[in-house]
Short mmCIF file of C-alpha atoms and ligand atoms in Angstrom, two decimals:
data_model
loop_
_atom_site.label_atom_id
_atom_site.label_comp_id
_atom_site.label_asym_id
_atom_site.label_seq_id
_atom_site.Cartn_x
_atom_site.Cartn_y
_atom_site.Cartn_z
CA UNK A 750 -10.21 -3.35 -14.96
CA UNK A 751 -10.86 -2.72 -11.30
CA UNK A 752 -8.14 -2.61 -8.68
CA UNK A 753 -8.56 -2.41 -4.93
CA UNK A 754 -5.72 -1.06 -2.85
CA UNK A 755 -5.86 -1.77 0.88
CA UNK A 756 -4.13 0.64 3.30
CA UNK A 757 -1.61 -0.56 5.92
CA UNK A 758 -2.91 -3.78 7.53
CA UNK A 759 -2.31 -3.49 11.28
CA UNK A 760 -1.86 -6.67 13.33
CA UNK A 761 -4.32 -9.51 13.83
CA UNK A 762 -7.42 -7.25 13.72
CA UNK A 763 -6.28 -5.89 10.35
CA UNK A 764 -5.61 -9.35 8.93
CA UNK A 765 -8.97 -10.52 10.20
CA UNK A 766 -10.68 -7.56 8.49
CA UNK A 767 -9.11 -8.47 5.15
CA UNK A 768 -10.09 -12.14 5.54
CA UNK A 769 -13.63 -11.17 6.49
CA UNK A 770 -14.30 -8.39 3.97
CA UNK A 771 -12.18 -9.00 0.88
CA UNK A 772 -14.13 -11.94 -0.62
CA UNK A 773 -17.30 -9.84 -0.39
CA UNK A 774 -15.59 -6.76 -1.88
CA UNK A 775 -14.10 -8.87 -4.69
CA UNK A 776 -17.55 -10.07 -5.66
CA UNK A 777 -19.42 -6.78 -5.10
CA UNK A 778 -16.98 -4.69 -7.19
CA UNK A 779 -15.87 -7.44 -9.61
CA UNK A 780 -12.26 -6.79 -8.67
CA UNK A 781 -9.53 -7.89 -11.05
CA UNK A 782 -6.53 -7.20 -8.84
CA UNK A 783 -5.91 -6.46 -5.16
CA UNK A 784 -2.82 -4.84 -3.66
CA UNK A 785 -2.34 -4.31 0.09
CA UNK A 786 0.30 -2.64 2.20
CA UNK A 787 1.40 -5.20 4.78
CA UNK A 788 4.18 -3.37 6.65
CA UNK A 789 2.30 -3.49 10.01
CA UNK A 790 0.67 -6.90 9.62
CA UNK A 791 2.81 -8.72 12.23
CA UNK A 792 1.81 -7.42 15.68
CA UNK A 793 1.69 -3.91 14.24
CA UNK A 794 5.37 -3.94 13.26
CA UNK A 795 6.73 -5.56 10.15
CA UNK A 796 5.64 -8.63 8.24
CA UNK A 797 6.45 -12.35 8.36
CA UNK A 798 5.87 -15.21 5.90
CA UNK A 799 2.97 -16.27 8.14
CA UNK A 800 1.14 -12.92 8.11
CA UNK A 801 1.87 -12.49 4.41
CA UNK A 802 0.48 -15.99 3.81
CA UNK A 803 -2.76 -15.07 5.58
CA UNK A 804 -3.08 -11.89 3.49
CA UNK A 805 -2.48 -13.75 0.22
CA UNK A 806 -4.95 -16.46 1.26
CA UNK A 807 -7.60 -13.77 1.86
CA UNK A 808 -7.36 -12.79 -1.81
CA UNK A 809 -4.61 -10.16 -2.02
CA UNK A 810 -2.45 -10.50 -5.14
CA UNK A 811 0.54 -8.32 -4.21
CA UNK A 812 1.78 -7.00 -0.85
CA UNK A 813 3.73 -3.73 -0.58
CA UNK A 814 5.64 -2.42 2.44
CA UNK A 815 7.48 0.61 3.81
CA UNK A 816 9.67 1.86 6.64
CA UNK A 817 8.62 -1.01 8.98
CA UNK A 818 10.11 -3.49 6.50
CA UNK A 819 12.87 -4.75 8.82
CA UNK A 820 10.91 -5.00 12.10
CA UNK A 821 10.64 -8.81 11.83
CA UNK A 822 13.76 -10.70 10.80
CA UNK A 823 11.72 -13.40 9.01
CA UNK A 824 10.97 -10.77 6.34
CA UNK A 825 14.19 -11.90 4.65
CA UNK A 826 12.42 -15.07 3.50
CA UNK A 827 9.80 -12.94 1.72
CA UNK A 828 12.36 -10.56 0.22
CA UNK A 829 14.39 -13.40 -1.23
CA UNK A 830 11.68 -15.86 -2.30
CA UNK A 831 8.30 -14.17 -2.75
CA UNK A 832 7.70 -12.46 -6.10
CA UNK A 833 4.37 -11.07 -4.84
CA UNK A 834 6.08 -9.14 -2.03
CA UNK A 835 7.56 -5.69 -2.71
CA UNK A 836 9.80 -3.44 -0.64
CA UNK A 837 10.42 0.25 -1.41
CA UNK A 838 12.28 0.47 -4.70
CA UNK A 839 14.69 3.16 -3.53
CA UNK A 840 16.79 1.06 -1.14
CA UNK A 841 20.46 1.08 -2.14
CA UNK A 842 21.62 -1.38 -4.79
CA UNK A 843 22.36 -4.74 -3.21
CA UNK A 844 19.42 -4.70 -0.76
CA UNK A 845 17.49 -7.99 -1.01
CA UNK A 846 14.05 -8.01 -2.58
CA UNK A 847 12.39 -6.03 -5.33
CA UNK A 848 10.63 -2.67 -5.56
CA UNK A 849 8.43 -3.52 -8.51
CA UNK A 850 6.83 -6.47 -10.20
CA UNK A 851 4.93 -7.39 -13.35
CA UNK A 852 1.90 -9.64 -12.97
CA UNK A 853 -0.69 -11.20 -15.26
CA UNK A 854 -4.33 -10.22 -14.96
CA UNK A 855 -7.48 -11.28 -16.72
CA UNK A 856 -10.33 -8.79 -16.98
CA UNK A 857 -13.27 -10.45 -15.21
CA UNK A 858 -15.73 -9.10 -17.80
CA UNK A 859 -13.94 -9.12 -21.17
CA UNK A 860 -11.69 -12.10 -20.22
CA UNK A 861 -8.83 -10.31 -22.02
CA UNK A 862 -5.42 -10.99 -20.50
CA UNK A 863 -3.16 -8.09 -19.65
CA UNK A 864 -0.07 -7.17 -17.64
CA UNK A 865 -0.02 -4.95 -14.59
CA UNK A 866 3.04 -3.33 -13.03
CA UNK A 867 3.11 -2.63 -9.30
CA UNK A 868 5.65 -0.25 -7.80
CA UNK A 869 6.46 0.51 -4.14
CA UNK A 870 8.46 3.67 -3.37
CA UNK A 871 9.30 5.41 -0.09
CA UNK A 872 9.42 9.17 0.49
CA UNK A 873 12.31 11.02 2.09
CA UNK A 874 10.69 13.98 3.88
CA UNK A 875 10.41 13.23 7.64
CA UNK A 876 11.15 9.56 6.89
CA UNK A 877 13.73 7.11 8.24
CA UNK A 878 15.93 5.57 6.96
CA UNK A 879 16.98 8.07 4.28
CA UNK A 880 16.74 6.21 0.97
CA UNK A 881 17.83 6.95 -2.60
CA UNK A 882 15.98 9.57 -4.66
CA UNK A 883 12.34 8.42 -4.95
CA UNK A 884 11.39 10.64 -7.91
CA UNK A 885 14.36 9.82 -10.12
CA UNK A 886 14.35 6.10 -9.39
CA UNK A 887 10.57 5.83 -9.80
CA UNK A 888 10.71 7.61 -13.17
CA UNK A 889 13.37 5.17 -14.42
CA UNK A 890 11.46 2.16 -13.13
CA UNK A 891 8.15 3.35 -14.63
CA UNK A 892 9.85 3.75 -17.99
CA UNK A 893 11.10 0.18 -17.75
CA UNK A 894 7.68 -1.18 -16.66
CA UNK A 895 5.86 0.68 -19.44
CA UNK A 896 7.67 -1.38 -22.04
CA UNK A 897 5.72 -4.38 -20.70
CA UNK A 898 2.55 -2.94 -19.10
CA UNK A 899 0.18 -0.04 -19.65
CA UNK A 900 -1.49 -0.50 -16.27
CA UNK A 901 0.82 0.60 -13.46
CA UNK A 902 -0.07 1.10 -9.79
CA UNK A 903 2.24 2.89 -7.33
CA UNK A 904 2.14 2.72 -3.51
CA UNK A 905 4.07 5.80 -2.35
CA UNK A 906 4.93 5.26 1.30
CA UNK A 907 5.59 8.73 2.68
CA UNK A 908 4.79 11.17 5.47
CA UNK A 909 4.56 14.64 3.93
CA UNK A 910 1.50 15.45 1.82
CA UNK A 911 3.59 17.91 -0.21
CA UNK A 912 6.06 15.20 -1.20
CA UNK A 913 3.20 12.82 -1.97
CA UNK A 914 1.27 15.27 -4.16
CA UNK A 915 4.43 16.40 -5.97
CA UNK A 916 5.34 12.74 -6.58
CA UNK A 917 1.87 11.98 -7.94
CA UNK A 918 1.94 15.05 -10.18
CA UNK A 919 5.44 14.10 -11.36
CA UNK A 920 4.18 10.69 -12.53
CA UNK A 921 0.91 12.02 -13.98
CA UNK A 922 0.28 10.46 -17.37
CA UNK A 923 2.95 7.80 -16.79
CA UNK A 924 1.08 5.52 -14.39
CA UNK A 925 -2.54 4.53 -13.76
CA UNK A 926 -2.58 5.47 -10.07
CA UNK A 927 -0.46 6.77 -7.21
CA UNK A 928 -1.87 6.07 -3.74
CA UNK A 929 -0.06 7.06 -0.57
CA UNK A 930 0.41 5.03 2.61
CA UNK A 931 2.23 5.38 5.96
CA UNK A 932 0.29 8.08 7.85
CA UNK A 933 -2.58 5.65 8.61
CA UNK A 934 -5.01 8.56 8.13
CA UNK A 935 -7.23 8.43 5.05
CA UNK A 936 -7.26 11.69 3.13
CA UNK A 937 -10.22 13.06 1.15
CA UNK A 938 -8.30 14.34 -1.89
CA UNK A 939 -9.02 11.51 -4.34
CA UNK A 940 -8.91 12.81 -7.90
CA UNK A 941 -7.79 12.02 -11.43
CA UNK A 942 -5.03 14.30 -12.65
CA UNK A 943 -5.14 15.79 -16.15
CA UNK A 944 -2.76 13.20 -17.58
CA UNK A 945 -5.02 10.34 -16.43
CA UNK A 946 -3.36 9.27 -13.18
CA UNK A 947 -5.65 8.56 -10.23
CA UNK A 948 -4.36 9.96 -6.97
CA UNK A 949 -5.03 9.78 -3.21
CA UNK A 950 -2.56 11.16 -0.66
CA UNK A 951 -3.24 8.37 1.85
CA UNK A 952 -5.38 5.25 1.76
CA UNK A 953 -5.62 5.07 5.57
CA UNK A 954 -5.12 1.85 7.56
CA UNK A 955 -6.91 -1.46 7.99
CA UNK A 956 -7.27 -2.31 11.64
CA UNK A 957 -8.65 -1.05 14.94
CA UNK A 958 -9.69 2.59 14.72
CA UNK A 959 -10.52 2.99 18.44
CA UNK A 960 -6.82 3.73 18.76
CA UNK A 961 -3.97 6.06 17.86
CA UNK A 962 -3.06 4.92 14.33
CA UNK A 963 -3.90 1.32 15.30
CA UNK A 964 -2.21 1.20 18.75
CA UNK A 965 -3.77 1.35 22.24
CA UNK A 966 -4.55 4.95 23.10
CA UNK A 967 -3.30 5.30 26.69
CA UNK A 968 0.40 4.33 26.23
CA UNK A 969 0.68 6.78 23.33
CA UNK A 970 -0.79 9.60 25.43
CA UNK A 971 1.68 8.67 28.20
CA UNK A 972 4.55 8.73 25.73
CA UNK A 973 3.60 12.26 24.68
CA UNK A 974 3.10 13.34 28.30
CA UNK A 975 6.33 11.93 29.73
CA UNK A 976 8.61 11.14 26.79
CA UNK A 977 9.23 7.73 28.39
CA UNK A 978 9.29 4.64 26.18
CA UNK A 979 6.09 2.56 26.33
CA UNK A 980 4.85 -0.73 24.93
CA UNK A 981 2.50 0.08 22.09
CA UNK A 982 0.08 -2.85 21.85
CA UNK A 983 -2.22 -3.16 18.84
CA UNK A 984 -5.71 -1.94 19.78
CA UNK A 985 -8.78 -4.14 19.22
CA UNK A 986 -11.96 -2.17 18.66
CA UNK A 987 -13.82 -0.59 15.73
CA UNK A 988 -11.99 -2.48 13.00
CA UNK A 989 -12.24 -0.84 9.57
CA UNK A 990 -10.76 -1.75 6.19
CA UNK A 991 -9.44 1.38 4.50
CA UNK A 992 -8.38 1.68 0.89
CA UNK A 993 -9.09 2.94 -2.58
CA UNK A 994 -11.00 1.44 -5.48
CA UNK A 995 -9.65 2.38 -8.90
CA UNK A 996 -11.15 1.74 -12.30
CA UNK A 997 -8.63 1.69 -15.14
CA UNK A 998 -9.06 1.59 -18.92
CA UNK A 999 -7.27 -1.64 -19.89
CA UNK A 1000 -6.16 -0.46 -23.31
CA UNK A 1001 -4.65 2.92 -22.36
CA UNK A 1002 -3.86 2.39 -18.67
CA UNK A 1003 -5.61 5.68 -17.84
CA UNK A 1004 -7.65 5.88 -14.67
CA UNK A 1005 -11.41 6.28 -15.14
CA UNK A 1006 -12.48 6.52 -11.52
CA UNK A 1007 -11.11 6.56 -7.97
CA UNK A 1008 -13.16 6.10 -4.86
CA UNK A 1009 -12.14 5.87 -1.19
CA UNK A 1010 -13.07 2.69 0.67
CA UNK A 1011 -13.97 2.40 4.36
CA UNK A 1012 -15.66 -0.90 5.29
CA UNK A 1013 -16.44 -1.78 8.88
CA UNK A 1014 -16.08 -5.41 9.98
FE1 FE2 B 2447 2.12 1.74 8.39
FE1 FE2 B 2448 5.17 3.31 7.42
#
């Protein structure tokens, strides 16, 4: 099966990019499942039922999130009622929402039905808020998911490449793929580990790249120059969809191929 993961969708330009490009990518690559990180989809900060609705309507099957989870209060509606929306798994017990989900897929070629597990975890190095142990909780959750699904995809939302690589290596052989998000900068270290897990430290972001990580350039420079708070508006130009395309052997869940994606609108 073929899975596309889309890096952090930033604001209206990011949502527009998904709407514009995903149907074409679905057809071109015969995609069976699409996961996208939506933590910046509402004005660059957080996610609402409306922005999530647009992303689902564009053809995304599951939306993951990260540290911007709480930026829009309407997120509660998604956490409580939307099975296709995931928050980082390692929030303390009692936090609304879910960190993983099992979904049905049908291979577009063989027509064989299968289950896929999606997991969203947040790192702890240089990250706020400090959450529960990502490695230990992910290992437990993967074990649980593997009873029902061989194909498992993990979005590891984290800052430090060392933590991301260690996390990917830790899960090698247990999941089909670990792809990082959060830095908004696509890395060039895509590979398949020895145990069969596809890995990429960061998928990048989907939105305006004539920017600083999706925001207007000048206020960010001013913030660094003066330390004064600024309004960081979402930028508008050079919109690119960033992500990773992963081919997985349906029967074993092992990754066969991983390829970075960068599609200009
Ligand atoms: Fe982000
Ligand atoms: Fe983030």
